[in-house]
Amino acid sequence: MIGLRGNYEGIGADFVVEQDLAAYSRDEHALFDRLLTRQADLLKKYACRTYREALARLDLQGGVPDFVKTSVALSRATGWNIVGVPGLIPDDVFFNHLAQRRFPVTVWLRTPAEMDYIVEPDVFHDFFGHVPLLFDPTYADHMQEYGKGGLKALRLNGLKFLARLYWFTIEFGLIRENGAIKAYGAGLLSSAGEMPYAIADTKPERVLFDAMTTMATPYDIDRYQNTYFVIDSFEHLMAETAPDFTPHYAALNAR
Ligand code: HBI
Ligand code: FE
């Protein structure tokens, strides 16, 4: 599938591409399974229950999953669908998909050399990391609100702040569960190294999530974070991000 990696020629305005299941090599299916197996033990220890239960229901048959098949179950559960994309897509296109309950999932898979670290999201990060939680109604609603908020942030010069919110919740968020701290962020769930680090290492600080502090916290995409934000529940995340952020953006831009 290397051919499709970052190949945008002839792409439409929505940046959607068909997932060609036949185009994945046997090695690619095997690599996807190796990534899955490697995470399995870590998930038991570090992943939040909602994620683990949703992943189990997905019943991944082995190899790179079929977006169309998963979308049938997903749309029945929360009205979301998966759309294939060739990689990162423009912010406004990305947010517009989320606002319409379409989750963009990259169609290509990393190479074995990128097993431990990949800069851009690939199908393992996007599918394994993001898709299971879209089966949870509250999280699914939050993700759609996030998309609508993103389109608004673009108009209010607030994208940088909203991207930080996304980074510290949807990508690297932690959640309190029965007195323990677990992972729900896709970047953590799909990483063998950063999930244990974020939860068990003494180096990073773990602070209670609030939207303003998160939006004021810069992040580095190519290193582990110094700070991780902890929500009490997805309802807490929803409530914290429901307000109109216009005044927040104005205050943050004024700093
Ligand atoms: N495109 N395919 C894809 N996946 C993303 O996660 C993504 C994107 N484009 C923009 C983007 N994320 C970020 O700018 C926003 O999350 C802020
Ligand atoms: Fe992601």
Tab-separated table of N, CA and C and ligand atoms in Angstrom, residues 94 103 121 125-126 129-130 166 170-171 186-187 190, ligand 2:
chain	number	residue	atom	x	y	z
A	94	PHE	N	-11.055	18.192	7.516
A	94	PHE	CA	-11.058	17.242	8.639
A	94	PHE	C	-12.209	17.560	9.588
A	103	PHE	N	-15.480	9.706	10.364
A	103	PHE	CA	-14.121	9.757	10.897
A	103	PHE	C	-13.123	9.394	9.808
A	121	PRO	N	-0.209	9.924	11.278
A	121	PRO	CA	-1.101	8.811	11.603
A	121	PRO	C	-1.241	7.842	10.435
A	125	HIS	N	-2.805	3.645	13.793
A	125	HIS	CA	-3.104	4.722	14.753
A	125	HIS	C	-4.583	5.122	14.647
A	126	ASP	N	-5.025	5.385	13.418
A	126	ASP	CA	-6.384	5.917	13.251
A	126	ASP	C	-7.455	4.893	13.598
A	129	GLY	N	-6.597	3.258	17.286
A	129	GLY	CA	-6.586	4.286	18.327
A	129	GLY	C	-7.885	5.051	18.454
A	130	HIS	N	-8.486	5.404	17.329
A	130	HIS	CA	-9.651	6.311	17.372
A	130	HIS	C	-11.009	5.626	17.227
A	166	TYR	N	-7.517	19.019	21.379
A	166	TYR	CA	-7.595	17.718	20.716
A	166	TYR	C	-6.394	16.850	21.133
A	170	ILE	N	-8.361	13.842	22.933
A	170	ILE	CA	-8.623	12.775	21.951
A	170	ILE	C	-7.348	12.013	21.591
A	171	GLU	N	-6.201	12.723	21.585
A	171	GLU	CA	-4.944	12.012	21.258
A	171	GLU	C	-4.227	11.474	22.490
A	186	ALA	N	-6.088	8.288	21.659
A	186	ALA	CA	-5.666	7.370	20.587
A	186	ALA	C	-4.153	7.272	20.458
A	187	GLY	N	-3.475	8.391	20.674
A	187	GLY	CA	-2.012	8.377	20.555
A	187	GLY	C	-1.384	7.512	21.631
A	190	SER	N	-2.398	3.568	20.979
A	190	SER	CA	-1.709	2.918	19.849
A	190	SER	C	-0.190	2.954	20.011
B	2	FE	FE	-5.016	10.639	15.891
